[in-house]
mmCIF file of C-alpha atoms in Angstrom:
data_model
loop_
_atom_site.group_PDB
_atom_site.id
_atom_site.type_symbol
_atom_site.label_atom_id
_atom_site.label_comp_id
_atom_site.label_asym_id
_atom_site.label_seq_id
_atom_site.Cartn_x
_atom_site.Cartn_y
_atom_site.Cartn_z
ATOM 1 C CA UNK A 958 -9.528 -1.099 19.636
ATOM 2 C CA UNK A 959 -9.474 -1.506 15.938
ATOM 3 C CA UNK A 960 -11.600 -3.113 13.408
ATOM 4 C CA UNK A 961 -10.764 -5.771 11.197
ATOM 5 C CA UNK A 962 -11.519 -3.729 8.115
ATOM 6 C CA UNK A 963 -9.055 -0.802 9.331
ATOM 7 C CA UNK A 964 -6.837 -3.298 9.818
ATOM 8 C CA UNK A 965 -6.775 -4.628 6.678
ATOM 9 C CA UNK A 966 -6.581 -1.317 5.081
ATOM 10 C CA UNK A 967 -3.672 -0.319 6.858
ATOM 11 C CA UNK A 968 -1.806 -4.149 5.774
ATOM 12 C CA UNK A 969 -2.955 -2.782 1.706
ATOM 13 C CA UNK A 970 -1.381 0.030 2.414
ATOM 14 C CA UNK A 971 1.768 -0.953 3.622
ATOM 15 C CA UNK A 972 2.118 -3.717 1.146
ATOM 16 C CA UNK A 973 1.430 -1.112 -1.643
ATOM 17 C CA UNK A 974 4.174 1.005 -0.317
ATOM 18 C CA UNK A 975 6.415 -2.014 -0.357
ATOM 19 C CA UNK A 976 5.999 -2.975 -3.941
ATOM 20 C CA UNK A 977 6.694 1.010 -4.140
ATOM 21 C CA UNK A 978 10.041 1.020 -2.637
ATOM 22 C CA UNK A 979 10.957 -2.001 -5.046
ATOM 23 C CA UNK A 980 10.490 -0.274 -7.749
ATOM 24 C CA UNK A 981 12.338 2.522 -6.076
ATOM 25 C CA UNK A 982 15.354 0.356 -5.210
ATOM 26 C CA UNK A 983 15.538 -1.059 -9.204
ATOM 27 C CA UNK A 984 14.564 2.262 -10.760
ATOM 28 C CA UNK A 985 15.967 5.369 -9.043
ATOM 29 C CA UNK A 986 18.913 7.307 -8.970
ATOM 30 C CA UNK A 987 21.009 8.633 -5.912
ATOM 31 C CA UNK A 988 19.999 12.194 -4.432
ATOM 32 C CA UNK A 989 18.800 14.045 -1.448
ATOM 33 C CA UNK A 990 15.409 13.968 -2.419
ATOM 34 C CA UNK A 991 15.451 10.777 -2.755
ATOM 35 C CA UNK A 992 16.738 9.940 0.623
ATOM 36 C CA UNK A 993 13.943 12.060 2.146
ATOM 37 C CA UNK A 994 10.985 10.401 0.251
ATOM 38 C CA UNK A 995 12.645 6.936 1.603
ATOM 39 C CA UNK A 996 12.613 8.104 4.550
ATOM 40 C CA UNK A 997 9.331 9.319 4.975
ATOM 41 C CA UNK A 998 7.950 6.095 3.687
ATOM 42 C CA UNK A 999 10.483 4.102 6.624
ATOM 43 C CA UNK A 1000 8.707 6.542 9.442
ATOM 44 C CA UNK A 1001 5.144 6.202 7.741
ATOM 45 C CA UNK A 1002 5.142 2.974 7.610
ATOM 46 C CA UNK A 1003 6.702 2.749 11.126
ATOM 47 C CA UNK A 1004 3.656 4.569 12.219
ATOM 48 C CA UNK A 1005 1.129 2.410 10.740
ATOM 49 C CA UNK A 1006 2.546 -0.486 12.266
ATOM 50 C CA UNK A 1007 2.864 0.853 15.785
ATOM 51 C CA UNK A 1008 -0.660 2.412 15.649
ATOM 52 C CA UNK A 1009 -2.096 -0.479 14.214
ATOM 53 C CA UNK A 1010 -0.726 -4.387 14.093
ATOM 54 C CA UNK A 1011 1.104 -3.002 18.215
ATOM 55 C CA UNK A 1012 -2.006 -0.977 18.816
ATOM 56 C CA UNK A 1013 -0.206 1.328 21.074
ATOM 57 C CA UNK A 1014 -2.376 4.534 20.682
ATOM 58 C CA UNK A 1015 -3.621 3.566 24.391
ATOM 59 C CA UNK A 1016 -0.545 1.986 25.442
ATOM 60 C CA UNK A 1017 1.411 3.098 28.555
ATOM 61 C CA UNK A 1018 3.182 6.808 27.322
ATOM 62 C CA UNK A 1019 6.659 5.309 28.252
ATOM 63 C CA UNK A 1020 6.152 2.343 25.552
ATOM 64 C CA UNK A 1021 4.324 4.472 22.965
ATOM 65 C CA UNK A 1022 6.424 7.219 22.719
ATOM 66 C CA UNK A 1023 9.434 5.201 23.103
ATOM 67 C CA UNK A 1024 8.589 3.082 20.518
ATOM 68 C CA UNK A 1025 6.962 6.293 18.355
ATOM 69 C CA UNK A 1026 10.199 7.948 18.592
ATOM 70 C CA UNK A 1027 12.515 5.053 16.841
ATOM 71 C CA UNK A 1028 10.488 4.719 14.064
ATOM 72 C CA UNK A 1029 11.429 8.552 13.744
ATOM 73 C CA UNK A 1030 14.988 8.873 14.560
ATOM 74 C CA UNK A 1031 16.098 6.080 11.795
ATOM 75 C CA UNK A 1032 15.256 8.220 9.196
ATOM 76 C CA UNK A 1033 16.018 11.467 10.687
ATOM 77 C CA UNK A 1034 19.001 9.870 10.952
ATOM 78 C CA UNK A 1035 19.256 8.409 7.578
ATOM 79 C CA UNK A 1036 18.703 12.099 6.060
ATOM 80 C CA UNK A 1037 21.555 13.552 8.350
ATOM 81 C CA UNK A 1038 24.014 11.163 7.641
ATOM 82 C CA UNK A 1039 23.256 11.884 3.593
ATOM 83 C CA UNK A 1040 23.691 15.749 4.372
ATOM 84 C CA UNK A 1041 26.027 15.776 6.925
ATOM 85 C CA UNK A 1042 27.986 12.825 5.627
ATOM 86 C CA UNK A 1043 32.023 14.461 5.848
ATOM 87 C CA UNK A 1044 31.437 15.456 8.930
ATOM 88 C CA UNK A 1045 29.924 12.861 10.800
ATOM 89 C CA UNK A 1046 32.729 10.940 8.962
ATOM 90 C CA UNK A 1047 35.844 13.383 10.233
ATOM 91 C CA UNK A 1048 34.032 13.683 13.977
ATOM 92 C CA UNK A 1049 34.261 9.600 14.317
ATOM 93 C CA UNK A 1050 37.546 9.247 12.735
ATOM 94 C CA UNK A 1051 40.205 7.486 15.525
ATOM 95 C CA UNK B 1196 -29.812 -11.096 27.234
ATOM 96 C CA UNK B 1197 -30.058 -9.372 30.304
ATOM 97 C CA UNK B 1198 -27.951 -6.341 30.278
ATOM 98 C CA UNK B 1199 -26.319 -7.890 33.255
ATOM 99 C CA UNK B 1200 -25.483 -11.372 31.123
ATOM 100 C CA UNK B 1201 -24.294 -9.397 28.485
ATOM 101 C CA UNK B 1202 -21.908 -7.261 30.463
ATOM 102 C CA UNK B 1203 -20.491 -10.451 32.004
ATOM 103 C CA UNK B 1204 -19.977 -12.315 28.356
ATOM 104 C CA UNK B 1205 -18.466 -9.242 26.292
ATOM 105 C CA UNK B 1206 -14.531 -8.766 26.177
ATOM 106 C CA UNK B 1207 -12.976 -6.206 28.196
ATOM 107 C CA UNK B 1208 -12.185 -3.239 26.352
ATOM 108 C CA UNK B 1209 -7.992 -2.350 26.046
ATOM 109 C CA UNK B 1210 -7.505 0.012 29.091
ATOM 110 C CA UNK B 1211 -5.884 3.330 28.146
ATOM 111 C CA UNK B 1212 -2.348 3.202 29.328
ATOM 112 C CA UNK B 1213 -2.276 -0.223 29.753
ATOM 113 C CA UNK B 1214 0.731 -2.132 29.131
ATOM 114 C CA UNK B 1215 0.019 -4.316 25.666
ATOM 115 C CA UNK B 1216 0.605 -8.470 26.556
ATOM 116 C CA UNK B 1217 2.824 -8.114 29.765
ATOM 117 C CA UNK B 1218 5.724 -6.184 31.062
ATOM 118 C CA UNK B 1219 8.275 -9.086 30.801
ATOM 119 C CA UNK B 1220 7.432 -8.860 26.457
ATOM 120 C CA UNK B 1221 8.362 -5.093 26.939
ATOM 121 C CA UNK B 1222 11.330 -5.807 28.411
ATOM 122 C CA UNK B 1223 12.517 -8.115 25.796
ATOM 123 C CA UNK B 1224 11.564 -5.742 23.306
ATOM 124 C CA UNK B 1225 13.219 -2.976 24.459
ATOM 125 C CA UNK B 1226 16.591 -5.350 24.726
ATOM 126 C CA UNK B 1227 15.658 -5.757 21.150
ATOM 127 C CA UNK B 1228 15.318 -2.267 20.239
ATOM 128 C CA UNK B 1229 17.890 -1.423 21.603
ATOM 129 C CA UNK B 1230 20.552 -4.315 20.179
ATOM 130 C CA UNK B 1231 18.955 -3.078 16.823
ATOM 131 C CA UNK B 1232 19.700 0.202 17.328
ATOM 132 C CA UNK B 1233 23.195 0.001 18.260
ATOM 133 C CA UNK B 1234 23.623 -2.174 14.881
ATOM 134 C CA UNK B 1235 22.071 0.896 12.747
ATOM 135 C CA UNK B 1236 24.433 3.390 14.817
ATOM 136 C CA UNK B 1237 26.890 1.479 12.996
ATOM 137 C CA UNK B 1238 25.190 1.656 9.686
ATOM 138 C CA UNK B 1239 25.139 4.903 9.312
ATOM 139 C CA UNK B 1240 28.330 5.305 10.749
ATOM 140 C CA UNK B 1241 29.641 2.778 8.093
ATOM 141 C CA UNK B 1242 27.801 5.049 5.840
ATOM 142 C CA UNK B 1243 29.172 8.372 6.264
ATOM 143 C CA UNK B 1244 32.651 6.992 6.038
ATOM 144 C CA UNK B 1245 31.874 4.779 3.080
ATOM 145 C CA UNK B 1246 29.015 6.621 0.872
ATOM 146 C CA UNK B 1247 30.105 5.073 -2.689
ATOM 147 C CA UNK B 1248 30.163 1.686 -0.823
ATOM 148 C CA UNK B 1249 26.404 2.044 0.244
ATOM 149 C CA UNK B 1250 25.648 4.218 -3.368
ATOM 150 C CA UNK B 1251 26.471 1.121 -5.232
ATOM 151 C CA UNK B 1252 25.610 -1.600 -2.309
ATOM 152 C CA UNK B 1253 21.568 -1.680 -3.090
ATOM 153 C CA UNK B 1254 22.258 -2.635 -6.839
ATOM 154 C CA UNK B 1255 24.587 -5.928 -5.838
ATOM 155 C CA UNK B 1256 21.443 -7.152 -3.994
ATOM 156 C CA UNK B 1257 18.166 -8.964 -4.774
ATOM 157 C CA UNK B 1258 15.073 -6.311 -4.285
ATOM 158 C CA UNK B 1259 12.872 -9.101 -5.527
ATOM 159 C CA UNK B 1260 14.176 -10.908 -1.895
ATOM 160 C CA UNK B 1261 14.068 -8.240 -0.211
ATOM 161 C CA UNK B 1262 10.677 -7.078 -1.050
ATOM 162 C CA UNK B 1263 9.253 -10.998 -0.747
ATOM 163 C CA UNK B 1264 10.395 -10.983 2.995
ATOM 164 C CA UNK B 1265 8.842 -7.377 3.065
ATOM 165 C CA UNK B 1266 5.703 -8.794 2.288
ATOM 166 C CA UNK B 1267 5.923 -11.731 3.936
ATOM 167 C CA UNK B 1268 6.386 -10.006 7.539
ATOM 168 C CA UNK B 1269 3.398 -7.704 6.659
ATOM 169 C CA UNK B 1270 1.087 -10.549 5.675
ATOM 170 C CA UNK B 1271 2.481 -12.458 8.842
ATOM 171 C CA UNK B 1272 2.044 -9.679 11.058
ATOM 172 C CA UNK B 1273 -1.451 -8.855 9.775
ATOM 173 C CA UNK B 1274 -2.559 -12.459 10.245
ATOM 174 C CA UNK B 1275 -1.469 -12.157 13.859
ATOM 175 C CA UNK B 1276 -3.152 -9.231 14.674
ATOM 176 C CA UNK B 1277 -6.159 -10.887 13.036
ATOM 177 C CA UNK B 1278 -5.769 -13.789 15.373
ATOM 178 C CA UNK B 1279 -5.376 -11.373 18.154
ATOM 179 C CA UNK B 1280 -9.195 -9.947 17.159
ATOM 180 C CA UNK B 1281 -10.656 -13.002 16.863
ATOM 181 C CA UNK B 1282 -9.646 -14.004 20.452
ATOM 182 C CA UNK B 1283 -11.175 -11.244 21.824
ATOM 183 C CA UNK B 1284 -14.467 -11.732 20.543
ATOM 184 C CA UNK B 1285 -13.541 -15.325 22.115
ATOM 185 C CA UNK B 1286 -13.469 -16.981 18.458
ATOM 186 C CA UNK B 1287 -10.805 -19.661 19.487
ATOM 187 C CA UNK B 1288 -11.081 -22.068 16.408
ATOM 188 C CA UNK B 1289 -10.973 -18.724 13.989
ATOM 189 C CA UNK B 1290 -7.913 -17.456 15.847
ATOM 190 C CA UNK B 1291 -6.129 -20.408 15.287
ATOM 191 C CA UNK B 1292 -6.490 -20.377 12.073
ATOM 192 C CA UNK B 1293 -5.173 -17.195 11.501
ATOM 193 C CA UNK B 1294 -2.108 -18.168 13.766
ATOM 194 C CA UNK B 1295 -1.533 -21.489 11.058
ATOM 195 C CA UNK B 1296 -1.641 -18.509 8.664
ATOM 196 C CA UNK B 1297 0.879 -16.635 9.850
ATOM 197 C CA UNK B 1298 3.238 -19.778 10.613
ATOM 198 C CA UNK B 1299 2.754 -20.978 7.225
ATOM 199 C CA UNK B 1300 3.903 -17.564 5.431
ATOM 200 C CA UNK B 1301 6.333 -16.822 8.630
ATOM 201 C CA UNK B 1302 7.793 -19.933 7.575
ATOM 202 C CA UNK B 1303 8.433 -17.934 4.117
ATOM 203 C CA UNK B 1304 11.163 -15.960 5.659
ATOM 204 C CA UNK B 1305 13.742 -17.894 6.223
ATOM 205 C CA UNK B 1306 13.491 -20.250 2.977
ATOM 206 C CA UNK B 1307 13.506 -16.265 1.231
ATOM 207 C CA UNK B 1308 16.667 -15.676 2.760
ATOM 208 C CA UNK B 1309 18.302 -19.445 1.949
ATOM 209 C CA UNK B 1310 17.999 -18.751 -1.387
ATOM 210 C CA UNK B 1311 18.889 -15.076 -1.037
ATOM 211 C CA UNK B 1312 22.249 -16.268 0.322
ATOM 212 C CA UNK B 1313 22.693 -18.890 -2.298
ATOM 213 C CA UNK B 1314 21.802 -15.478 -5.213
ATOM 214 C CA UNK B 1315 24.185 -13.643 -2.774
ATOM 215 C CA UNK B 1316 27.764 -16.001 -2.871
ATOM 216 C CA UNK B 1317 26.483 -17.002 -6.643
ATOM 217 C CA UNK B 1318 26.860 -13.231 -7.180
ATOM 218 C CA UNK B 1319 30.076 -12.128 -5.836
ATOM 219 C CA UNK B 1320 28.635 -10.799 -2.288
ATOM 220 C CA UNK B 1321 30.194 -13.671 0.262
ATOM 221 C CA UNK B 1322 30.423 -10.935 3.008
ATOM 222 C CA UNK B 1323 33.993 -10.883 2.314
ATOM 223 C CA UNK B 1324 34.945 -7.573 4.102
ATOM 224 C CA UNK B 1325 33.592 -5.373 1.743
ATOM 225 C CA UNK B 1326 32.002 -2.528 4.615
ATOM 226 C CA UNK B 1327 28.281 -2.400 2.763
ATOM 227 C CA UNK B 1328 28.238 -6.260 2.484
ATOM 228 C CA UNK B 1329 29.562 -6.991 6.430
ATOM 229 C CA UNK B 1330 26.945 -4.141 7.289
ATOM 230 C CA UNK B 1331 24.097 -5.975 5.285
ATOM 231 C CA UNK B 1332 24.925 -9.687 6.805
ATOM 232 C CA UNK B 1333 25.396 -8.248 10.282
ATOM 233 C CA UNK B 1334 21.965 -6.652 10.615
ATOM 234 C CA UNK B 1335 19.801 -9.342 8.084
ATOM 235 C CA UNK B 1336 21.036 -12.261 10.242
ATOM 236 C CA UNK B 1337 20.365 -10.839 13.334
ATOM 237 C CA UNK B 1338 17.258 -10.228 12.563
ATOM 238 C CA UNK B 1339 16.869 -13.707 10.786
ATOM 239 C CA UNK B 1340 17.451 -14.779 14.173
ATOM 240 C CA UNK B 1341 15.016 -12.506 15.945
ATOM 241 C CA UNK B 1342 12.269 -14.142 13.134
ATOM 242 C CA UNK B 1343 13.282 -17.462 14.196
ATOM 243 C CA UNK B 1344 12.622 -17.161 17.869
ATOM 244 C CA UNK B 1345 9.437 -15.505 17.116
ATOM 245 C CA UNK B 1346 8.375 -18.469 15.161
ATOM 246 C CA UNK B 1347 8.870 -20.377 17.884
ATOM 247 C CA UNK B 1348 6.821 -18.261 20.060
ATOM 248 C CA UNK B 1349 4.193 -18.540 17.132
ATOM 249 C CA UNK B 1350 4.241 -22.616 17.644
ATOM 250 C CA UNK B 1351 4.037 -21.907 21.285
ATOM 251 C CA UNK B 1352 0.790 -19.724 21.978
ATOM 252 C CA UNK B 1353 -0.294 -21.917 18.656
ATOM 253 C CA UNK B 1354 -0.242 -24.920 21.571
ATOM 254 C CA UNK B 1355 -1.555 -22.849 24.152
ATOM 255 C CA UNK B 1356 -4.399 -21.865 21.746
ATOM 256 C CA UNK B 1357 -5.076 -25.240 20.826
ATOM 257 C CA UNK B 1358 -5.264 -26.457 24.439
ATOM 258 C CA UNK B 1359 -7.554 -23.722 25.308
ATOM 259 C CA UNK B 1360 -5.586 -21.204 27.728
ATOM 260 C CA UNK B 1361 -6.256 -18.193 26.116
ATOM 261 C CA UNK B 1362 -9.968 -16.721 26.110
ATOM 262 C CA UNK B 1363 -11.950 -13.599 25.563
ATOM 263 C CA UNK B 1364 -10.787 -12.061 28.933
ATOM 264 C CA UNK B 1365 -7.051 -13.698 29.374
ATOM 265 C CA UNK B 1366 -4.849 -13.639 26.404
ATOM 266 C CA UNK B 1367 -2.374 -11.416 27.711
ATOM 267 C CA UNK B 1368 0.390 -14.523 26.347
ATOM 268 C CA UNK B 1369 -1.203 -14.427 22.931
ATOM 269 C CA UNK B 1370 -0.660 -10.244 22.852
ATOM 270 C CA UNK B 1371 2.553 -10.789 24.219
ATOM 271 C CA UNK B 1372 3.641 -12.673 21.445
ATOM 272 C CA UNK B 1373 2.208 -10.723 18.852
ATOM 273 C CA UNK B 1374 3.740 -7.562 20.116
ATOM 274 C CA UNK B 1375 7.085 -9.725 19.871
ATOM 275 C CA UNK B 1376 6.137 -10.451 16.289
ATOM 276 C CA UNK B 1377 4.796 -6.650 15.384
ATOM 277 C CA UNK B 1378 8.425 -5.189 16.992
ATOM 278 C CA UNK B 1379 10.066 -7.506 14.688
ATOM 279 C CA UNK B 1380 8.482 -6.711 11.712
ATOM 280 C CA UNK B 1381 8.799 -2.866 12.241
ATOM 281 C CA UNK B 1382 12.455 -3.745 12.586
ATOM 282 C CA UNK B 1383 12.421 -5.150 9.294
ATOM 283 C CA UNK B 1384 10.457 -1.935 7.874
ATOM 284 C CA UNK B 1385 13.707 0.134 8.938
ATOM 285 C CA UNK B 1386 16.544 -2.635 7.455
ATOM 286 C CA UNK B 1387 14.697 -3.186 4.402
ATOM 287 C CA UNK B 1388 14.842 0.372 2.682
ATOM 288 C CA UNK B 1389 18.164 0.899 3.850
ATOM 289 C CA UNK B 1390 19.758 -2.065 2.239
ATOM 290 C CA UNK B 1391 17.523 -2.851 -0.879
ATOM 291 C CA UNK B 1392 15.771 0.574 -1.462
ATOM 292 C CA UNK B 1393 18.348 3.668 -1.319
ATOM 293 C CA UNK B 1394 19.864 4.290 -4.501
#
């Protein structure tokens, strides 16, 4: 069970990383390394929100690690579509 | 006290492995999930056939929107979970509160995206067939729609608050909701980088 002060922490936190990717979206230029930082932020602050506003670090296995796992595979999927891009695109052409 | 008064009077403690609010929730979330993850197959689908259109896509939109509904889910989220903690410790008047809180910024969301939309067709992007812009209404107004039943659900256990069915040791309706809530918003943490944030 969490406290309220950990709980507010984690809401800073998540807003600060939010005003972050603003300035990210306005300000910086396309690139790999780019991608990955985005997409570290997307599963970290996945994470936080799961562990802390769903509070699923007891939860059932089945619903945590379900629920663990898509806040992962978005942006592992977001990096391979950047680096694999062509071919992704020629395997799902009709 | 007597240790055995106070054992009766304190909230249970969250089981491990317990099921958060109530199985039917998990089901609906999972539906949810899973709708939303079809819809970002799709994306990046739509993406690896079309990068330039998804390069270039971010810079037609407003981040300042984007980031406003951002926050707003956060802060509405947070104030749930606050409302959540306050239960427990059987605080009924406080939790109530906090669940006005979260209405009242909840309600934020979808006035953000009217005027969004207005910015949007002022701009050029009327979701006209362009692949980035069909992509972008798709997945914002489903979710729009996911916030809107969830604010309904917030007016609900608001009621049931109010009329005094929730308590210390039974609020498994009141998590339920907020897990609704919490799913939704980390839905929103995934669309809202990949639509206002990549460069």
């Amino acid at each position: 069970m969490h406290n309220e002060h950990t709980l507010t922490l984690a809401w800073l936190v998540l807003l600060g990383l939010t005003l972050l990717g603003g300035v990210v979206g306005n300000a910086g230029s396309p690139g790999l390394w780019v991608t990955v930082a985005v997409a570290a932020m997307m599963a970290f602050k996945g994470r936080v929100v799961i562990d802390h506003f769903l509070e699923l670090g007891g939860a059932h296995p089945s619903i945590r690690r379900l629920v663990r796992f898509y806040a992962v595979a978005l942006p592992v999927m977001l990096i391979l579509t950047d680096l694999f891009g062509p071919q992704i695109a020629r395997l799902t052409t009709l | 006290m007597s240790t055995a008064a106070a054992t009766f009077t304190a909230p249970p403690a969250p089981a491990l492995g317990r099921i958060p609010g109530n199985k039917a929730i998990w089901v609906g979330i999972y539906c949810e999930l899973t709708e939303f993850a079809l819809m970002f197959l799709v994306y990046f689908l739509a993406r690896a056939h079309h990068p330039e259109a998804f390069r270039d896509g971010p810079q037609q939109l407003s981040t300042l929107a984007g980031v406003a509904n951002t926050v707003i889910m956060l802060t509405s989220s947070y104030f749930v979970a606050r409302g959540v903690m306050a239960m427990r410790r059987n605080a009924r008047g406080t939790c109530l509160k906090w669940l006005a809180a979260a209405l009242v910024v909840g309600i934020g969301y979808p006035v953000v995206k009217f005027f969004e939309v207005q910015w949007n067709v002022a701009h050029g992007l009327s979701g006209n067939g362009e692949v980035f812009q069909m992509a972008y209404y798709y997945l914002t107004f489903n979710h729009l729609v996911h916030v809107s039943w969830g604010l309904l659900g917030l007016l609900w256990v608001m009621a049931r608050t109010w009329m005094g069915a929730y308590d210390a040791r039974d609020h498994d309706g009141l998590e339920a909701f907020a897990c609704y809530w919490h799913a939704t918003d980390l839905i929103w943490l995934m669309i809202f980088p990949l639509f206002y944030v990549l460069p």
